[in-house]
Tab-separated table of C-alpha atoms in Angstrom:
chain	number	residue	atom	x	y	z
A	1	UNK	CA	0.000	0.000	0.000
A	2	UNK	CA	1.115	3.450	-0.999
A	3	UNK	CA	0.020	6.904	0.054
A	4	UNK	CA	0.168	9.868	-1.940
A	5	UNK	CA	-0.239	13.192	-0.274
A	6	UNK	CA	-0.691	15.971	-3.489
A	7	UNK	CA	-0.748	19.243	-3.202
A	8	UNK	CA	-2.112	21.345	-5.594
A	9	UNK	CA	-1.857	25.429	-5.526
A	10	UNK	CA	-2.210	28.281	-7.821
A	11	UNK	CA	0.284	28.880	-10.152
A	12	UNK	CA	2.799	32.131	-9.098
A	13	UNK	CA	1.395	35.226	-10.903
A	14	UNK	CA	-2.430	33.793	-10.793
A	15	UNK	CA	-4.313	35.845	-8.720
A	16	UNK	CA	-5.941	33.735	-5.270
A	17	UNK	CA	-8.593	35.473	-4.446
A	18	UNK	CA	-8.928	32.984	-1.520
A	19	UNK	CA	-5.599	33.765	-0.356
A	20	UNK	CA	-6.144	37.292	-0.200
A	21	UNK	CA	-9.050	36.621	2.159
A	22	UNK	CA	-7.705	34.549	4.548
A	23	UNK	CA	-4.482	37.617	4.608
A	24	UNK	CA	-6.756	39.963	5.476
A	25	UNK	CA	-8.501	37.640	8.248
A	26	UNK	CA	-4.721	37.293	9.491
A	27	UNK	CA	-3.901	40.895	9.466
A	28	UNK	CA	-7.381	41.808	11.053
A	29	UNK	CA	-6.070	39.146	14.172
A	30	UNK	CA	-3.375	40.993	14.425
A	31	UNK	CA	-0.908	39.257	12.931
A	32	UNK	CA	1.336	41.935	11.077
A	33	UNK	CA	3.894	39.287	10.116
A	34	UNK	CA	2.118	37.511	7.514
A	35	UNK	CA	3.012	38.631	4.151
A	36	UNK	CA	1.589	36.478	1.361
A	37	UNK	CA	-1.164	33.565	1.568
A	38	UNK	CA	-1.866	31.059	-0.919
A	39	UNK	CA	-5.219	28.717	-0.553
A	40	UNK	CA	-4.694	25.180	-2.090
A	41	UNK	CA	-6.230	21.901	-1.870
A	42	UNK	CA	-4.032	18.579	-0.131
A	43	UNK	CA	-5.304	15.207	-1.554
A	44	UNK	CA	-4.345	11.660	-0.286
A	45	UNK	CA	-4.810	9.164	-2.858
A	46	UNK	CA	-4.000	5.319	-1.145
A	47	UNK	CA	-2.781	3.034	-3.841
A	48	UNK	CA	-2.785	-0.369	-3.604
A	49	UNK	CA	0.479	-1.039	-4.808
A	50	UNK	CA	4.156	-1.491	-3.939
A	51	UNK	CA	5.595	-0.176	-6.864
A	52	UNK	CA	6.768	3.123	-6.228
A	53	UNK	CA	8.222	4.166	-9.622
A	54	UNK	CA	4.835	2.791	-11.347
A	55	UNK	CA	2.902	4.911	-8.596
A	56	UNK	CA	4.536	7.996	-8.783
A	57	UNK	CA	4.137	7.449	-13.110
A	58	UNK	CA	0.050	7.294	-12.229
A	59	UNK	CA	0.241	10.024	-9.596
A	60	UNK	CA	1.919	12.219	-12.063
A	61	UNK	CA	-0.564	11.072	-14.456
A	62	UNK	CA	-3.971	12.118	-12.356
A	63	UNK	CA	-2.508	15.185	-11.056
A	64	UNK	CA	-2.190	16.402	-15.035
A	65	UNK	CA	-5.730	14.985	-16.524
A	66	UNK	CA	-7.875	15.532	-13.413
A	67	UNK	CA	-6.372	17.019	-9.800
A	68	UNK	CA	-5.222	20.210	-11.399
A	69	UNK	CA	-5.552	22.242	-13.867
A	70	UNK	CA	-2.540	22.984	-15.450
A	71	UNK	CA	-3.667	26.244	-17.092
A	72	UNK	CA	-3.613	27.682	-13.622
A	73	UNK	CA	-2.755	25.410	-11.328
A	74	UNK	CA	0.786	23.530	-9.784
A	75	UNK	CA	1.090	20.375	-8.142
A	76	UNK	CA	3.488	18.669	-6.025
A	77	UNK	CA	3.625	14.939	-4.211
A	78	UNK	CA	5.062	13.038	-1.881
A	79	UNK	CA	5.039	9.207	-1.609
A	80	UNK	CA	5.039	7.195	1.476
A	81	UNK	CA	3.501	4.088	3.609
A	82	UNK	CA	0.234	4.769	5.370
A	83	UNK	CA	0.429	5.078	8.848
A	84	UNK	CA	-3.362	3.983	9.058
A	85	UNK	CA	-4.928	2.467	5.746
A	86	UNK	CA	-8.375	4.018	5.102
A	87	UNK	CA	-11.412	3.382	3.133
A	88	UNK	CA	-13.937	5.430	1.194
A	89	UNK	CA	-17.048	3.630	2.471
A	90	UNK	CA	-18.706	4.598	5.552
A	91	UNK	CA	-18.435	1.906	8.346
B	1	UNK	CA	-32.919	21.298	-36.197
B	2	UNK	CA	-32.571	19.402	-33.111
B	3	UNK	CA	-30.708	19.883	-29.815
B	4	UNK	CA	-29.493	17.783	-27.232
B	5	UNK	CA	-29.172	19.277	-23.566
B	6	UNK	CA	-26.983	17.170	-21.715
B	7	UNK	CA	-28.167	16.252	-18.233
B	8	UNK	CA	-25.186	16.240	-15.930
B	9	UNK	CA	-25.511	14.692	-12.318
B	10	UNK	CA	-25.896	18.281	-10.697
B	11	UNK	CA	-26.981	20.239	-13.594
B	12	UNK	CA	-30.046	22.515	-12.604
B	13	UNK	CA	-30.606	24.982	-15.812
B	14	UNK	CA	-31.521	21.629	-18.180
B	15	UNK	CA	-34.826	21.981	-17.812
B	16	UNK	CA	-35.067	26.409	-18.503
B	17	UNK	CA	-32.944	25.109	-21.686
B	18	UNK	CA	-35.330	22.470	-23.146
B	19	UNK	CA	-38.413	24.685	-22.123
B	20	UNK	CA	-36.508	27.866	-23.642
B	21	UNK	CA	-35.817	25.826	-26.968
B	22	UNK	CA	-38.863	23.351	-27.006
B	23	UNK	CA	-41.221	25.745	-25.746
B	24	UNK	CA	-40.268	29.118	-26.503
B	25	UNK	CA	-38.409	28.989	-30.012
B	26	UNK	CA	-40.576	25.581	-30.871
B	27	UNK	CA	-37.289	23.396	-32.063
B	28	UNK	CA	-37.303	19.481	-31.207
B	29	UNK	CA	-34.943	18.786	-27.893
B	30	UNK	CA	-33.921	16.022	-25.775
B	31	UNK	CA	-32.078	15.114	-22.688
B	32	UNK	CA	-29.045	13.467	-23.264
B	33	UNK	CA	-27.761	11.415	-20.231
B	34	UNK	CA	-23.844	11.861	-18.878
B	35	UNK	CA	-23.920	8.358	-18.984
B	36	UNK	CA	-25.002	8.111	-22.575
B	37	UNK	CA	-22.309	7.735	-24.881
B	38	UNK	CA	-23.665	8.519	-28.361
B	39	UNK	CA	-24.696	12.220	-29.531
B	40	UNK	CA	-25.630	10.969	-32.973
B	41	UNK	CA	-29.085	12.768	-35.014
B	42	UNK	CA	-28.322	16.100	-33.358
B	43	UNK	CA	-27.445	19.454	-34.653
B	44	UNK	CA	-26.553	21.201	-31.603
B	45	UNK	CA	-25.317	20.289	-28.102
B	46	UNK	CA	-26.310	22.310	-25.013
B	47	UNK	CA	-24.256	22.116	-21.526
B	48	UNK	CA	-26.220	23.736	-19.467
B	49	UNK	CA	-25.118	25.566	-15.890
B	50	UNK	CA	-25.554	23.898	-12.495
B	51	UNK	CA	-22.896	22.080	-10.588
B	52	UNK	CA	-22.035	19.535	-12.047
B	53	UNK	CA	-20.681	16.335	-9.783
B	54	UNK	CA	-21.181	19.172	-7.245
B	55	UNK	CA	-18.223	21.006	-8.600
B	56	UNK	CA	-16.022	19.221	-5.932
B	57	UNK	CA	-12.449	19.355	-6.789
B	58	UNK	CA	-13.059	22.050	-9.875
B	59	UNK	CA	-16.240	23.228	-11.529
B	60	UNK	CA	-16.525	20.897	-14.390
B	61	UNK	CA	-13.122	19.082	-13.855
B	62	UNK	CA	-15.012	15.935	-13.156
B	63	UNK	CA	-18.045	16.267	-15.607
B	64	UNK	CA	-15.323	16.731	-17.747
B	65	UNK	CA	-14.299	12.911	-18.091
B	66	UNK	CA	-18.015	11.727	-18.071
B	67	UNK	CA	-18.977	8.740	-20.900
B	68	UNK	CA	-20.859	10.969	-23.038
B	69	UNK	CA	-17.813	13.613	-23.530
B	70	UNK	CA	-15.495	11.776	-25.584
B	71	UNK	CA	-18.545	12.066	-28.333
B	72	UNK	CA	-19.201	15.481	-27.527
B	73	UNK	CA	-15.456	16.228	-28.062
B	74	UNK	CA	-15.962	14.440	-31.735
B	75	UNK	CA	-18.843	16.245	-32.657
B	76	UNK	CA	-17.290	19.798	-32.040
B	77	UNK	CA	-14.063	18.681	-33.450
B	78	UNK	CA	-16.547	17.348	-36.646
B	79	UNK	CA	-17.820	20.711	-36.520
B	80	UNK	CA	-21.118	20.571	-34.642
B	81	UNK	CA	-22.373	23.578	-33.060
B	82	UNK	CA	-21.903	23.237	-29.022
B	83	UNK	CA	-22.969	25.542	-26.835
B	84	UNK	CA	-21.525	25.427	-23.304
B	85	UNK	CA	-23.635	27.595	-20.493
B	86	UNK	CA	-21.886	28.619	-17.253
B	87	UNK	CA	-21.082	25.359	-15.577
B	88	UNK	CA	-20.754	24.051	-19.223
B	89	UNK	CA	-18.128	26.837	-20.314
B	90	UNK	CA	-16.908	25.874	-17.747
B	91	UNK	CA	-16.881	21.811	-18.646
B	92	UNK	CA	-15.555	22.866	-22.112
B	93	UNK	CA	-12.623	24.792	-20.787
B	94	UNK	CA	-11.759	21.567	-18.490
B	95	UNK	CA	-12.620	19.521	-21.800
B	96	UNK	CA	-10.124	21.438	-23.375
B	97	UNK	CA	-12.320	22.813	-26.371
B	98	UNK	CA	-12.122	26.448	-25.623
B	99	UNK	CA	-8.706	27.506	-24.168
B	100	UNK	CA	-8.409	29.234	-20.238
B	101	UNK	CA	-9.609	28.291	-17.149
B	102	UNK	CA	-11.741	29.386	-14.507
B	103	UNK	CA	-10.724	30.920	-11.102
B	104	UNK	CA	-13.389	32.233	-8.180
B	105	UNK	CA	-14.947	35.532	-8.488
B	106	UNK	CA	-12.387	37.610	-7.316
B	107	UNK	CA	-15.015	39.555	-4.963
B	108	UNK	CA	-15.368	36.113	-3.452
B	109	UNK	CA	-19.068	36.255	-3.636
B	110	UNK	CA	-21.472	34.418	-5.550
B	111	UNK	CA	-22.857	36.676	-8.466
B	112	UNK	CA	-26.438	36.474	-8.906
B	113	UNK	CA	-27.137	39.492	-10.991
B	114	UNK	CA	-28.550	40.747	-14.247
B	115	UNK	CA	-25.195	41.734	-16.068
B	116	UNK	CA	-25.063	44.124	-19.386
B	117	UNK	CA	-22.875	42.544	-22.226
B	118	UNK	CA	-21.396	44.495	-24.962
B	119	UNK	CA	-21.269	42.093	-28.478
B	120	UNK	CA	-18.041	41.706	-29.873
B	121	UNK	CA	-18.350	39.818	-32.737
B	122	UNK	CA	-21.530	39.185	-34.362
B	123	UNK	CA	-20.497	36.688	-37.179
B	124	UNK	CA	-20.473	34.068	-35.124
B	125	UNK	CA	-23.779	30.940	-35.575
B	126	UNK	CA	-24.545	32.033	-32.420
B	127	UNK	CA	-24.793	35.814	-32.430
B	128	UNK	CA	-25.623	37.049	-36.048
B	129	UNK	CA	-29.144	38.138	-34.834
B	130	UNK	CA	-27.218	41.007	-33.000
B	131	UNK	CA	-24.974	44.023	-34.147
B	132	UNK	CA	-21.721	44.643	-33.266
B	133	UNK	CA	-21.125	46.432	-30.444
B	134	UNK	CA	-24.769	46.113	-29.320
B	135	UNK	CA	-25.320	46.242	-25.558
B	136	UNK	CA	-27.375	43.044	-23.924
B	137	UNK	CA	-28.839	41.923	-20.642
B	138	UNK	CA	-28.156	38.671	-19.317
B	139	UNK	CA	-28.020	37.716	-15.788
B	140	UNK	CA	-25.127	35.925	-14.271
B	141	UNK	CA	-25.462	33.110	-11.403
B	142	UNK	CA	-22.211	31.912	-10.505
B	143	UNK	CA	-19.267	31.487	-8.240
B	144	UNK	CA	-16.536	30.707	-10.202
B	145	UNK	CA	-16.759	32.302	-13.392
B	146	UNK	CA	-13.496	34.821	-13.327
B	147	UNK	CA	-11.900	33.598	-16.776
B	148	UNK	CA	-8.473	33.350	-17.098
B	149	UNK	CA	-6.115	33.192	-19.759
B	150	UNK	CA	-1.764	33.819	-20.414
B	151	UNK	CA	-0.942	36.704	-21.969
B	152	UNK	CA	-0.544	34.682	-25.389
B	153	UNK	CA	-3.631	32.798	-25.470
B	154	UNK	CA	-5.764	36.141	-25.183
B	155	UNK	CA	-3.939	38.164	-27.896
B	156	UNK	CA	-4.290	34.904	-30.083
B	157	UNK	CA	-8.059	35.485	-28.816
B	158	UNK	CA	-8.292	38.769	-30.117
B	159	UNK	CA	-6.487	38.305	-33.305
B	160	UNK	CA	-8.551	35.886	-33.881
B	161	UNK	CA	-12.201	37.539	-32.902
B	162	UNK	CA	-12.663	34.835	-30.821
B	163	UNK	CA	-14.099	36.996	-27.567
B	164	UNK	CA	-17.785	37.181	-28.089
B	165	UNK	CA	-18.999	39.076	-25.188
B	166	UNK	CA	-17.525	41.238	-22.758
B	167	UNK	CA	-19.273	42.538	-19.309
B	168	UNK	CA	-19.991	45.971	-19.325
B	169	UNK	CA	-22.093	49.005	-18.345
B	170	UNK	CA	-25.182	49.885	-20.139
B	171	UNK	CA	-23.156	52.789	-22.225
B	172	UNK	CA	-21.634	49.132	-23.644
B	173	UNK	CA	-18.284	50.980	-21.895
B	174	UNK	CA	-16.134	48.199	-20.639
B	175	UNK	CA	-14.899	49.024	-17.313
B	176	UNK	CA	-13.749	47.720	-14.157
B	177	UNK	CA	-16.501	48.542	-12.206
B	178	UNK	CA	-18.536	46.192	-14.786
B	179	UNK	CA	-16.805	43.454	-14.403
B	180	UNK	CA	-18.598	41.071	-11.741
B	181	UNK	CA	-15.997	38.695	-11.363
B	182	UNK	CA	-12.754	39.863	-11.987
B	183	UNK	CA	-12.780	37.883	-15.441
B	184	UNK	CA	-9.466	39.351	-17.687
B	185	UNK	CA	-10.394	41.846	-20.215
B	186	UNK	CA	-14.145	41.636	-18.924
B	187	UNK	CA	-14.552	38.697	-20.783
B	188	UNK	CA	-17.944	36.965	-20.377
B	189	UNK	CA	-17.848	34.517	-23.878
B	190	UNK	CA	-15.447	33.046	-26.212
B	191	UNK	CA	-15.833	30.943	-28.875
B	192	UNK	CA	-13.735	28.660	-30.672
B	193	UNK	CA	-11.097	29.255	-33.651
B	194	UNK	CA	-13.406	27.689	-36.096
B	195	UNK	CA	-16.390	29.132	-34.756
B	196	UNK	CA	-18.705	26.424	-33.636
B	197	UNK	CA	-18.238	26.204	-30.299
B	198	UNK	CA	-19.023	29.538	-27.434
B	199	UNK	CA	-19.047	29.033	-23.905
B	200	UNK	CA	-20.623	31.597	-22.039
B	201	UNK	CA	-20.675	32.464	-18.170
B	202	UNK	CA	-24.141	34.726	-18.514
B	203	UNK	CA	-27.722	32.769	-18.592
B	204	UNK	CA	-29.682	33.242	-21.826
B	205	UNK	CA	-31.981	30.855	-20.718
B	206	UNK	CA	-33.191	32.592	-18.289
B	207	UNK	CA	-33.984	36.027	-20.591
B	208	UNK	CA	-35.616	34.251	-23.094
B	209	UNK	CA	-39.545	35.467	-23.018
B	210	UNK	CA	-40.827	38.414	-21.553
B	211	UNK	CA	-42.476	37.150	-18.192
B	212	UNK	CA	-38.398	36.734	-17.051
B	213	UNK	CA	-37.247	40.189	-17.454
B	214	UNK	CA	-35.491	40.312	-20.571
B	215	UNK	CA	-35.955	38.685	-24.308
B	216	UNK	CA	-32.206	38.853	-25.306
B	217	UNK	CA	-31.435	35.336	-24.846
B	218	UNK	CA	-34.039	34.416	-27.455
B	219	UNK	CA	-32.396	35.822	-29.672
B	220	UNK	CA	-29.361	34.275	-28.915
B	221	UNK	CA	-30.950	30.596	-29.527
B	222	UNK	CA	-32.922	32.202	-32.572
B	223	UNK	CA	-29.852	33.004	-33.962
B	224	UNK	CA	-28.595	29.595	-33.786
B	225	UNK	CA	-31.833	28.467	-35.847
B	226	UNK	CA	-31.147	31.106	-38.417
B	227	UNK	CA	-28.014	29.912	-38.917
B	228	UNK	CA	-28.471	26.534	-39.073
B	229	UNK	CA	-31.853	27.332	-41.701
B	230	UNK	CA	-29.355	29.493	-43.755
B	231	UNK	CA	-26.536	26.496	-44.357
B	232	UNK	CA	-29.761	24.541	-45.162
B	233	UNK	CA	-30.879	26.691	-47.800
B	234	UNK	CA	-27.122	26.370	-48.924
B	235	UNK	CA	-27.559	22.531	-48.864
B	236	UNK	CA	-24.725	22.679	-46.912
């Protein structure tokens, strides 16, 4: 079993309206430090296989037809063994 | 002529686009089914707007890979006349048969409004009932319709009179303050290098008869029937 844990964010240069939001929240708490904030989304994707080169070749794969777009969108991924194995279906 | 809407899990503007083109303009239309996988004996596609596999992940990024696209993708590469509304420009940008992507409104708000549009090219199947540079009124309904494209892709755009509408004020001036979602170069519509295929954020649907406010979609889907009853006359 393999776990993939993808990030995807905005591209630099494409404005993140979400990121600008959440800034502002951040400022308004008071915290003067923060200079720049991006909004993403994190995906884990469990694959049930031990091949890491032929899982990274699918991760790759999904992140560029479906988990972002790469008009306006990055990705990165890490690979690694599940801690806890988990399911889609409710129990 | 005869149009197929296609009925995504989550769309919700299917049914104002069969009863705008069945009822209103009187033209034969059916549901098509995501799950269908043949378009075959139409003339013109609709996707219509909604939220499609509930827009998780991306609006349309999902819808995008459903087993009636690959023959929606062949028909507009063949030529057919598709017409992609809100969640479906939005499907068709993720389909990759109109070029950018969408972002969320920059105001962060969902836009529920009546927007003005100014007409930028009228030669198109799908806007030769207007005039250049005519101002219309559509209403908007979405969250994430802020169209984005590189620098390159919108000159290529331009040269190419592929913008079709722009938001603007009702002076058709083109301004920042008419721009409800932060879309580059107030772009609300684009259409395809050969011309057959527009997506569109704004909702003609829902301004086609009188009792809704408005009558300018009509002639939006009107023009599509002239069209396609002129390249008949051409036995084209």
């Amino acid at each position: 079993m393999l776990l993939a844990k993808i990030y995807v964010t905005l591209k630099p240069g494409v404005l993140d309206p979400q990121g600008e939001a959440v800034m502002g929240g951040l400022k308004a708490m008071g915290y003067e430090g923060v200079t720049a904030v991006r909004v993403g989304k994190y995906l884990e994707v469990q694959l049930d296989m031990k091949d890491r080169q032929e899982a990274g070749r699918q991760v790759e794969e999904m992140c560029r037809r479906l988990l972002a777009n790469p008009v306006i969108e990055q990705y990165r991924y890490t690979l690694e063994e599940p801690a806890a194995p988990f399911t889609n279906e409710t129990p | 002529m005869k149009f197929g809407v296609i009925v995504f899990p989550g769309s919700n503007c299917d049914q104002d686009v069969y009863h705008a083109l069945g009822n209103v303009l009187g033209q034969p239309v059916d549901y098509l089914w995501h799950g269908d996988t043949s378009v075959s004996g139409y003339d013109c596609l609709v996707l219509p707007g909604g939220f499609s596999y509930g827009d998780y992940l991306r609006a349309g990024a999902i819808a995008r890979f459903a087993p009636i696209m690959p023959a929606v993708i062949e028909f507009a590469r063949a030529g057919g006349l598709v017409l992609g509304i809100c969640n479906g420009f939005q499907i068709l940008l993720e389909a990759g048969l109109l070029p950018g992507a969408m972002r969320v409104n920059d105001c962060l708000q969902f836009r529920c409004q009546w927007t003005y549009l100014r007409v930028e090219n009228s030669k198109t199947p799908f806007t030769n009932r207007f005039r250049e540079g005519q101002v219309i009124r559509i209403p908007i309904a979405h969250g994430e319709g802020n169209y984005y494209a590189d620098a390159a892709t919108l000159a290529e755009l331009e040269a190419n009179r592929q913008i079709v509408f722009r938001y603007c004020n009702e002076y058709g001036e083109v301004t920042p303050a008419a721009n409800p979602n932060g879309s580059v170069g107030n772009i609300a519509g684009i259409i395809n290098r050969e011309g057959n295929v527009l997506g569109m954020m704004p909702h003609p649907e829902r301004c086609a008869e009188s009792i809704l406010g408005g009558t300018d979609g009509r002639e939006l889907f009107a023009s599509i029937i002239d069209w396609w009853q002129g390249r008949e006359r051409l036995g084209a």
